């Protein structure tokens, strides 16, 4: 791949150099968050920013999850005390995601850093981009438009719906690039076939929902090279697909961790866990933000030549809280039980209801099996932590599925 195919030189630097750079930026960023936001001033009051220079030190800081951010925003509108900007020229727009969660958009170009992902998808200066993401309430439309503008593209702000009017604009303007959900692109293409319109799309950037290989191949058969990315309204770009089609490459301006659901503890490389992201956005400096999404790190570097970490993509939701006999059981409680017993390598709580009676069984990986005394001790910990009775079953090391599940609810109610 030629150097022109990379967005900048940072994408191909040595991994050790990137790691040093990210960690070197942490102390000043944490100090900025404490000084400029009430939320982090309270949350990190006992933290010395100068000492947070390693991943281990970062992992000792608390995780802020979406559910907690929502509660903090309800108590202190609009941003829960976590934004470093106020109304005015520094805050260009404010958006509302379901919850509602409010997010500021600062005035910096390519605020959400998605230009890198669009570039990897083949978007270049001079493209006319048909942007079908929403332009109201949620930030998706603005996220894509600001990225396209940063690359020198022209944008048609199509927004959602109005398929026939969109096809009329497509026929008149002949945009060569599409941005939106993959399902809406398919709707547009199928409707175009019905009415005899031939779109000029040759490239597409999709997000917001699953993008199965079969649908990507369908687009390719129509002459459209489509790529996907993983981004959120809070963080912006997290990871993006490249021509290698081998996982998603992590953005250069975030520090990504994979942690055990319900905790802030990083998992072993390759193990499925919750995606936790630290963004270096000075306007909205979220530190150890728990996305609630599951993924896993892939080994090695991408064949495309980019050297950053890669993740497998979205693998489900990390919040596996369930209700058993009227009591909520959280992944963090299961982690608390496991921590009490070092003999347990990995655990998973299986909930089922034989005879319509709720039952909890903690599946425990051990080396060489577990004793009756250990089973009794673990069962006692389950009762103490969850206030519910649970059975204990020992299984061989490595036998539990690597899917990020801490609580597996198998109950059937029909």
CSV table of C-alpha atoms in Angstrom, one decimal:
chain,number,residue,atom,x,y,z
A,1,UNK,CA,0.0,0.0,0.0
A,2,UNK,CA,1.4,3.4,-0.9
A,3,UNK,CA,2.0,6.1,1.7
A,4,UNK,CA,-0.8,8.2,0.2
A,5,UNK,CA,-3.3,5.6,1.3
A,6,UNK,CA,-2.6,6.4,5.0
A,7,UNK,CA,-4.3,9.4,6.6
A,8,UNK,CA,-1.0,10.4,8.4
A,9,UNK,CA,2.4,9.0,9.4
A,10,UNK,CA,1.1,8.1,12.9
A,11,UNK,CA,-0.8,5.1,11.5
A,12,UNK,CA,2.4,3.3,10.6
A,13,UNK,CA,4.7,4.3,13.5
A,14,UNK,CA,6.2,1.6,15.8
A,15,UNK,CA,3.7,0.4,18.4
A,16,UNK,CA,6.1,1.2,21.2
A,17,UNK,CA,6.4,4.8,20.0
A,18,UNK,CA,2.6,5.1,19.9
A,19,UNK,CA,2.2,3.6,23.4
A,20,UNK,CA,4.8,6.0,24.8
A,21,UNK,CA,3.0,9.0,23.2
A,22,UNK,CA,-0.4,8.0,24.5
A,23,UNK,CA,0.8,7.4,28.0
A,24,UNK,CA,2.9,10.6,28.0
A,25,UNK,CA,-0.3,12.6,27.2
A,26,UNK,CA,-2.2,11.1,30.1
A,27,UNK,CA,-1.0,13.2,33.1
A,28,UNK,CA,-1.7,16.6,31.5
A,29,UNK,CA,-5.0,15.3,30.2
A,30,UNK,CA,-6.1,14.0,33.7
A,31,UNK,CA,-5.0,17.3,35.3
A,32,UNK,CA,-7.0,19.2,32.7
A,33,UNK,CA,-10.1,17.1,33.4
A,34,UNK,CA,-9.8,17.7,37.1
A,35,UNK,CA,-9.2,21.4,36.7
A,36,UNK,CA,-11.9,22.1,34.1
A,37,UNK,CA,-14.8,19.8,35.1
A,38,UNK,CA,-16.6,19.3,38.3
A,39,UNK,CA,-17.2,15.7,37.7
A,40,UNK,CA,-13.6,14.6,37.4
A,41,UNK,CA,-12.6,17.1,40.2
A,42,UNK,CA,-14.7,15.0,42.5
A,43,UNK,CA,-14.1,11.6,41.0
A,44,UNK,CA,-10.3,11.9,40.8
A,45,UNK,CA,-9.8,14.1,43.8
A,46,UNK,CA,-7.3,11.7,45.4
A,47,UNK,CA,-5.4,11.0,42.1
A,48,UNK,CA,-2.1,12.5,41.4
A,49,UNK,CA,-2.1,13.0,37.6
A,50,UNK,CA,1.7,12.9,37.4
A,51,UNK,CA,1.7,9.3,38.6
A,52,UNK,CA,-0.7,8.1,35.9
A,53,UNK,CA,1.9,7.2,33.3
A,54,UNK,CA,1.3,3.5,32.8
A,55,UNK,CA,-1.7,1.3,31.8
A,56,UNK,CA,-1.6,-0.2,35.3
A,57,UNK,CA,-2.0,3.2,36.8
A,58,UNK,CA,-4.8,4.0,34.4
A,59,UNK,CA,-6.5,0.7,35.3
A,60,UNK,CA,-6.7,1.8,38.9
A,61,UNK,CA,-8.9,4.8,38.0
A,62,UNK,CA,-12.7,4.3,38.1
A,63,UNK,CA,-14.7,3.4,35.0
A,64,UNK,CA,-17.5,5.8,34.1
A,65,UNK,CA,-20.3,3.8,32.4
A,66,UNK,CA,-23.2,5.2,30.3
A,67,UNK,CA,-25.7,4.3,33.1
A,68,UNK,CA,-23.7,6.3,35.6
A,69,UNK,CA,-23.2,9.2,33.2
A,70,UNK,CA,-27.0,9.3,32.7
A,71,UNK,CA,-27.6,9.5,36.4
A,72,UNK,CA,-25.0,12.2,36.8
A,73,UNK,CA,-26.5,14.2,34.0
A,74,UNK,CA,-30.0,14.0,35.5
A,75,UNK,CA,-28.5,15.4,38.7
A,76,UNK,CA,-26.5,18.1,36.9
A,77,UNK,CA,-27.8,19.1,33.5
A,78,UNK,CA,-26.7,19.2,30.8
A,79,UNK,CA,-23.4,17.2,30.9
A,80,UNK,CA,-23.2,15.9,34.5
A,81,UNK,CA,-20.2,18.1,35.2
A,82,UNK,CA,-18.0,16.3,32.7
A,83,UNK,CA,-17.8,18.8,29.9
A,84,UNK,CA,-15.0,21.5,29.9
A,85,UNK,CA,-17.0,23.8,27.5
A,86,UNK,CA,-20.1,26.0,28.1
A,87,UNK,CA,-22.6,27.6,25.7
A,88,UNK,CA,-20.9,29.9,23.3
A,89,UNK,CA,-18.4,29.7,20.5
A,90,UNK,CA,-16.5,26.8,22.0
A,91,UNK,CA,-19.6,24.6,21.9
A,92,UNK,CA,-21.0,24.6,18.4
A,93,UNK,CA,-23.8,22.2,18.9
A,94,UNK,CA,-25.4,20.0,21.6
A,95,UNK,CA,-27.1,16.7,20.9
A,96,UNK,CA,-29.3,14.3,22.7
A,97,UNK,CA,-28.9,10.5,22.5
A,98,UNK,CA,-31.5,8.0,23.8
A,99,UNK,CA,-31.7,8.3,27.6
A,100,UNK,CA,-31.5,11.2,27.1
A,101,UNK,CA,-27.8,11.7,27.2
A,102,UNK,CA,-26.5,15.1,26.1
A,103,UNK,CA,-23.2,15.5,24.2
A,104,UNK,CA,-21.4,18.7,23.3
A,105,UNK,CA,-19.8,19.3,19.9
A,106,UNK,CA,-16.8,21.6,20.1
A,107,UNK,CA,-15.7,24.0,17.4
A,108,UNK,CA,-12.6,22.1,16.4
A,109,UNK,CA,-12.5,20.7,12.8
A,110,UNK,CA,-13.3,17.0,12.6
A,111,UNK,CA,-14.4,17.1,16.2
A,112,UNK,CA,-15.3,13.4,16.2
A,113,UNK,CA,-12.0,12.3,14.4
A,114,UNK,CA,-13.9,10.3,11.8
A,115,UNK,CA,-11.9,11.7,8.8
A,116,UNK,CA,-9.3,9.0,9.4
A,117,UNK,CA,-12.0,6.3,9.0
A,118,UNK,CA,-13.5,7.9,5.9
A,119,UNK,CA,-10.0,8.1,4.4
A,120,UNK,CA,-9.4,4.4,5.0
A,121,UNK,CA,-12.7,3.8,3.2
A,122,UNK,CA,-11.4,5.6,0.1
A,123,UNK,CA,-13.1,9.0,0.6
A,124,UNK,CA,-11.1,11.8,-1.0
A,125,UNK,CA,-11.2,15.5,-1.7
A,126,UNK,CA,-13.7,16.2,-4.5
A,127,UNK,CA,-16.1,13.4,-3.6
A,128,UNK,CA,-19.8,14.2,-3.3
A,129,UNK,CA,-21.1,12.5,-0.2
A,130,UNK,CA,-24.7,11.5,0.2
A,131,UNK,CA,-25.1,11.6,4.0
A,132,UNK,CA,-28.2,9.8,5.2
A,133,UNK,CA,-27.5,9.9,9.0
A,134,UNK,CA,-29.8,12.0,11.1
A,135,UNK,CA,-29.2,15.7,11.4
A,136,UNK,CA,-31.5,16.3,14.4
A,137,UNK,CA,-31.2,15.3,18.1
A,138,UNK,CA,-28.5,12.7,17.6
A,139,UNK,CA,-25.0,13.7,16.3
A,140,UNK,CA,-24.5,11.0,13.6
A,141,UNK,CA,-25.2,13.4,10.7
A,142,UNK,CA,-22.8,16.0,12.0
A,143,UNK,CA,-20.2,13.4,12.9
A,144,UNK,CA,-20.0,12.3,9.3
A,145,UNK,CA,-20.4,15.8,7.7
A,146,UNK,CA,-17.5,17.3,9.7
A,147,UNK,CA,-15.3,14.4,8.8
A,148,UNK,CA,-16.1,14.6,5.1
A,149,UNK,CA,-15.5,18.4,5.2
A,150,UNK,CA,-12.1,17.8,6.8
A,151,UNK,CA,-11.1,15.6,3.8
A,152,UNK,CA,-12.3,18.2,1.2
A,153,UNK,CA,-15.6,16.5,0.3
A,154,UNK,CA,-18.9,18.1,-0.6
A,155,UNK,CA,-21.8,16.8,1.4
A,156,UNK,CA,-25.5,16.5,0.5
A,157,UNK,CA,-27.3,16.4,3.9
A,158,UNK,CA,-30.0,13.9,3.0
A,159,UNK,CA,-30.9,12.8,6.5
A,160,UNK,CA,-33.2,9.8,7.1
A,161,UNK,CA,-36.3,8.7,5.3
A,162,UNK,CA,-38.0,10.3,2.2
A,163,UNK,CA,-36.7,7.5,-0.1
A,164,UNK,CA,-38.3,8.9,-3.3
A,165,UNK,CA,-37.0,12.4,-2.8
A,166,UNK,CA,-33.5,11.0,-2.0
A,167,UNK,CA,-33.5,9.0,-5.2
A,168,UNK,CA,-34.5,12.1,-7.1
A,169,UNK,CA,-31.5,14.0,-5.6
A,170,UNK,CA,-29.2,11.0,-6.3
A,171,UNK,CA,-30.3,11.0,-10.0
A,172,UNK,CA,-29.8,14.7,-10.3
A,173,UNK,CA,-26.6,15.2,-8.3
A,174,UNK,CA,-24.9,11.9,-9.0
A,175,UNK,CA,-23.1,11.5,-5.6
A,176,UNK,CA,-20.3,9.0,-5.8
A,177,UNK,CA,-20.2,8.3,-2.0
A,178,UNK,CA,-22.8,7.1,0.5
A,179,UNK,CA,-22.7,7.5,4.3
A,180,UNK,CA,-25.4,6.0,6.5
A,181,UNK,CA,-26.7,2.7,7.8
A,182,UNK,CA,-26.1,-0.4,5.6
A,183,UNK,CA,-29.8,-1.3,5.7
A,184,UNK,CA,-30.9,2.1,4.3
A,185,UNK,CA,-28.3,1.8,1.5
A,186,UNK,CA,-29.9,-1.5,0.6
A,187,UNK,CA,-33.4,0.1,0.7
A,188,UNK,CA,-32.2,2.9,-1.6
A,189,UNK,CA,-30.5,0.5,-4.1
A,190,UNK,CA,-33.6,-1.8,-4.2
A,191,UNK,CA,-35.9,1.1,-4.7
A,192,UNK,CA,-33.6,2.6,-7.4
A,193,UNK,CA,-33.9,-0.7,-9.3
A,194,UNK,CA,-37.7,-0.5,-9.1
A,195,UNK,CA,-37.8,3.0,-10.6
A,196,UNK,CA,-35.0,2.7,-13.0
A,197,UNK,CA,-32.5,5.0,-11.3
A,198,UNK,CA,-28.8,4.0,-11.5
A,199,UNK,CA,-26.9,5.5,-8.5
A,200,UNK,CA,-23.3,6.6,-9.1
A,201,UNK,CA,-22.1,5.3,-5.7
A,202,UNK,CA,-18.7,3.6,-5.8
A,203,UNK,CA,-17.9,3.8,-2.1
A,204,UNK,CA,-19.8,3.7,1.1
A,205,UNK,CA,-19.1,4.3,4.8
A,206,UNK,CA,-21.6,2.5,7.1
A,207,UNK,CA,-22.2,2.4,10.8
A,208,UNK,CA,-24.9,2.3,13.4
A,209,UNK,CA,-25.9,-1.4,13.0
A,210,UNK,CA,-24.5,-4.8,12.1
A,211,UNK,CA,-22.8,-5.1,8.7
A,212,UNK,CA,-22.8,-8.8,7.7
A,213,UNK,CA,-20.4,-10.1,5.1
A,214,UNK,CA,-23.3,-11.1,2.9
A,215,UNK,CA,-24.5,-7.5,2.7
A,216,UNK,CA,-21.0,-6.2,2.0
A,217,UNK,CA,-20.7,-8.7,-0.9
A,218,UNK,CA,-24.1,-7.6,-2.2
A,219,UNK,CA,-22.9,-4.0,-2.3
A,220,UNK,CA,-19.6,-5.1,-4.0
A,221,UNK,CA,-21.6,-6.9,-6.7
A,222,UNK,CA,-23.3,-3.5,-7.4
A,223,UNK,CA,-19.9,-1.8,-7.7
A,224,UNK,CA,-19.9,-0.3,-4.2
A,225,UNK,CA,-16.9,-0.8,-1.9
A,226,UNK,CA,-18.3,-0.4,1.6
A,227,UNK,CA,-16.5,-0.1,4.9
A,228,UNK,CA,-17.6,0.2,8.5
A,229,UNK,CA,-16.5,1.9,11.7
A,230,UNK,CA,-17.2,1.7,15.5
A,231,UNK,CA,-18.0,5.2,16.9
A,232,UNK,CA,-20.1,6.6,19.7
A,233,UNK,CA,-21.7,10.0,20.3
A,234,UNK,CA,-19.7,10.3,23.5
A,235,UNK,CA,-16.3,9.4,22.2
A,236,UNK,CA,-16.4,9.8,18.4
A,237,UNK,CA,-14.3,7.3,16.4
A,238,UNK,CA,-13.0,4.3,18.4
A,239,UNK,CA,-12.0,1.9,15.6
A,240,UNK,CA,-12.4,1.5,11.8
A,241,UNK,CA,-12.2,-1.0,9.0
A,242,UNK,CA,-9.4,-0.9,6.4
A,243,UNK,CA,-8.8,-2.6,3.1
A,244,UNK,CA,-7.4,-5.6,4.9
A,245,UNK,CA,-10.9,-6.5,6.2
A,246,UNK,CA,-9.3,-8.0,9.2
A,247,UNK,CA,-10.8,-6.5,12.4
A,248,UNK,CA,-11.1,-2.8,13.2
A,249,UNK,CA,-8.0,-0.7,13.7
A,250,UNK,CA,-8.1,1.5,16.8
A,251,UNK,CA,-8.0,5.3,16.3
A,252,UNK,CA,-4.8,7.1,17.0
A,253,UNK,CA,-6.3,9.5,19.5
A,254,UNK,CA,-7.9,7.2,22.0
A,255,UNK,CA,-6.5,4.8,24.7
A,256,UNK,CA,-8.5,1.6,24.5
A,257,UNK,CA,-8.8,-1.1,27.2
A,258,UNK,CA,-10.8,-4.4,27.3
A,259,UNK,CA,-12.1,-5.0,30.8
A,260,UNK,CA,-14.1,-7.7,32.5
A,261,UNK,CA,-17.8,-6.7,32.5
A,262,UNK,CA,-18.9,-5.2,35.7
A,263,UNK,CA,-15.4,-4.3,36.7
A,264,UNK,CA,-12.5,-2.0,35.7
A,265,UNK,CA,-10.0,-4.9,35.4
A,266,UNK,CA,-8.3,-5.4,32.0
A,267,UNK,CA,-8.6,-9.0,30.7
A,268,UNK,CA,-5.9,-11.0,29.0
A,269,UNK,CA,-5.2,-10.2,25.4
A,270,UNK,CA,-7.8,-12.0,23.2
A,271,UNK,CA,-10.3,-12.4,25.9
A,272,UNK,CA,-13.8,-10.9,25.3
A,273,UNK,CA,-14.7,-8.0,27.6
A,274,UNK,CA,-16.1,-4.5,27.7
A,275,UNK,CA,-14.6,-1.8,25.6
A,276,UNK,CA,-13.4,1.1,27.8
A,277,UNK,CA,-12.0,4.2,26.2
A,278,UNK,CA,-10.1,7.2,27.3
A,279,UNK,CA,-10.4,10.1,24.9
A,280,UNK,CA,-8.0,13.0,24.7
A,281,UNK,CA,-10.8,15.4,23.7
A,282,UNK,CA,-10.2,18.6,25.8
A,283,UNK,CA,-13.8,19.7,25.5
A,284,UNK,CA,-15.3,16.5,26.8
A,285,UNK,CA,-12.4,14.6,28.4
A,286,UNK,CA,-14.0,11.3,29.2
A,287,UNK,CA,-11.5,9.1,31.1
A,288,UNK,CA,-12.1,5.3,31.3
A,289,UNK,CA,-15.5,5.6,29.7
A,290,UNK,CA,-17.3,2.2,29.6
A,291,UNK,CA,-19.1,1.9,26.3
A,292,UNK,CA,-21.1,-1.1,27.4
A,293,UNK,CA,-20.0,-2.9,24.2
A,294,UNK,CA,-18.2,-6.2,24.1
A,295,UNK,CA,-15.1,-6.9,21.9
A,296,UNK,CA,-11.7,-8.4,22.0
A,297,UNK,CA,-8.2,-7.5,20.9
A,298,UNK,CA,-6.8,-9.3,17.9
A,299,UNK,CA,-3.1,-10.4,17.9
A,300,UNK,CA,-0.5,-8.7,15.6
A,301,UNK,CA,-0.8,-5.8,13.2
A,302,UNK,CA,-3.2,-5.3,10.3
A,303,UNK,CA,-2.0,-6.6,6.9
A,304,UNK,CA,-2.9,-3.1,5.6
A,305,UNK,CA,0.2,-1.7,7.2
A,306,UNK,CA,-1.4,0.2,10.1
A,307,UNK,CA,0.3,-0.8,13.3
A,308,UNK,CA,-2.2,0.2,16.0
A,309,UNK,CA,-4.2,-2.3,18.1
A,310,UNK,CA,-7.1,-4.1,16.4
A,311,UNK,CA,-10.4,-5.2,17.9
A,312,UNK,CA,-12.8,-7.8,16.6
A,313,UNK,CA,-15.7,-5.3,16.3
A,314,UNK,CA,-19.0,-5.2,18.2
A,315,UNK,CA,-19.7,-8.5,19.9
A,316,UNK,CA,-22.7,-7.7,22.1
A,317,UNK,CA,-23.6,-5.7,25.2
A,318,UNK,CA,-21.6,-5.9,28.4
A,319,UNK,CA,-24.4,-5.0,30.8
A,320,UNK,CA,-25.7,-8.5,31.7
A,321,UNK,CA,-27.6,-7.5,34.8
A,322,UNK,CA,-30.5,-9.8,35.4
A,323,UNK,CA,-33.2,-10.3,38.0
A,324,UNK,CA,-33.5,-13.5,39.9
A,325,UNK,CA,-36.3,-14.1,42.4
A,326,UNK,CA,-37.0,-10.4,42.4
A,327,UNK,CA,-33.3,-9.4,43.1
A,328,UNK,CA,-31.0,-7.8,40.6
A,329,UNK,CA,-27.7,-9.7,40.0
A,330,UNK,CA,-24.9,-7.7,38.5
A,331,UNK,CA,-21.7,-8.8,36.7
A,332,UNK,CA,-19.7,-6.8,39.3
A,333,UNK,CA,-21.1,-9.0,42.1
A,334,UNK,CA,-20.0,-12.1,40.3
A,335,UNK,CA,-16.5,-10.6,39.9
A,336,UNK,CA,-16.6,-9.8,43.7
A,337,UNK,CA,-17.3,-13.5,44.4
A,338,UNK,CA,-14.5,-14.6,42.2
A,339,UNK,CA,-12.0,-12.3,43.8
A,340,UNK,CA,-12.7,-13.9,47.2
A,341,UNK,CA,-11.4,-17.2,45.9
A,342,UNK,CA,-8.0,-17.1,44.1
A,343,UNK,CA,-8.4,-20.8,43.1
A,344,UNK,CA,-11.1,-19.7,40.6
A,345,UNK,CA,-9.6,-18.9,37.2
A,346,UNK,CA,-12.7,-17.7,35.4
A,347,UNK,CA,-16.4,-17.9,36.3
A,348,UNK,CA,-19.8,-17.6,34.7
A,349,UNK,CA,-23.2,-17.5,36.4
A,350,UNK,CA,-25.7,-19.5,34.6
A,351,UNK,CA,-29.4,-18.7,35.4
A,352,UNK,CA,-32.1,-21.2,34.3
A,353,UNK,CA,-35.6,-22.1,35.6
A,354,UNK,CA,-36.3,-25.8,35.6
A,355,UNK,CA,-39.9,-26.3,36.6
A,356,UNK,CA,-40.2,-22.5,36.4
A,357,UNK,CA,-38.1,-22.1,39.5
A,358,UNK,CA,-35.2,-19.7,39.2
A,359,UNK,CA,-31.8,-21.4,39.7
A,360,UNK,CA,-28.3,-19.9,39.7
A,361,UNK,CA,-25.2,-22.0,39.1
A,362,UNK,CA,-21.8,-20.5,39.2
A,363,UNK,CA,-19.6,-22.3,36.7
A,364,UNK,CA,-16.0,-22.1,37.9
A,365,UNK,CA,-12.8,-22.9,36.0
A,366,UNK,CA,-10.1,-24.4,38.2
A,367,UNK,CA,-6.8,-26.2,37.7
A,368,UNK,CA,-7.3,-29.9,38.7
A,369,UNK,CA,-10.9,-29.6,39.9
A,370,UNK,CA,-12.3,-28.1,43.1
A,371,UNK,CA,-12.9,-29.5,46.5
A,372,UNK,CA,-16.2,-29.8,48.4
A,373,UNK,CA,-14.8,-27.3,50.9
A,374,UNK,CA,-14.1,-24.8,48.1
A,375,UNK,CA,-17.6,-25.3,46.7
A,376,UNK,CA,-19.1,-24.6,50.1
A,377,UNK,CA,-17.0,-21.5,50.5
A,378,UNK,CA,-18.0,-20.2,47.1
A,379,UNK,CA,-21.6,-20.9,47.7
A,380,UNK,CA,-21.4,-18.9,50.9
A,381,UNK,CA,-19.9,-16.0,49.1
A,382,UNK,CA,-22.7,-16.1,46.5
A,383,UNK,CA,-25.3,-15.9,49.3
A,384,UNK,CA,-23.4,-13.0,51.1
A,385,UNK,CA,-22.8,-10.9,47.9
A,386,UNK,CA,-26.1,-11.5,46.0
A,387,UNK,CA,-28.4,-12.4,48.9
A,388,UNK,CA,-29.5,-15.4,46.9
A,389,UNK,CA,-28.6,-19.1,47.0
A,390,UNK,CA,-26.5,-20.5,44.2
A,391,UNK,CA,-25.1,-23.8,43.2
A,392,UNK,CA,-21.4,-24.3,42.3
A,393,UNK,CA,-20.0,-26.4,39.5
A,394,UNK,CA,-16.3,-26.8,38.7
A,395,UNK,CA,-15.2,-27.1,35.1
A,396,UNK,CA,-11.7,-27.6,33.5
A,397,UNK,CA,-9.5,-24.5,32.8
A,398,UNK,CA,-10.3,-23.0,29.4
A,399,UNK,CA,-13.7,-24.7,29.0
A,400,UNK,CA,-15.9,-21.6,29.4
A,401,UNK,CA,-16.6,-19.9,26.1
A,402,UNK,CA,-14.6,-16.7,25.3
A,403,UNK,CA,-17.7,-14.6,24.6
A,404,UNK,CA,-17.6,-12.0,27.4
A,405,UNK,CA,-20.5,-13.4,29.3
A,406,UNK,CA,-20.3,-13.2,33.0
A,407,UNK,CA,-24.1,-13.9,33.5
A,408,UNK,CA,-25.8,-16.2,31.1
A,409,UNK,CA,-29.5,-16.1,31.4
A,410,UNK,CA,-31.0,-19.3,29.9
A,411,UNK,CA,-34.5,-19.0,31.4
A,412,UNK,CA,-37.5,-19.7,29.2
A,413,UNK,CA,-41.0,-18.5,30.2
A,414,UNK,CA,-43.2,-20.1,27.6
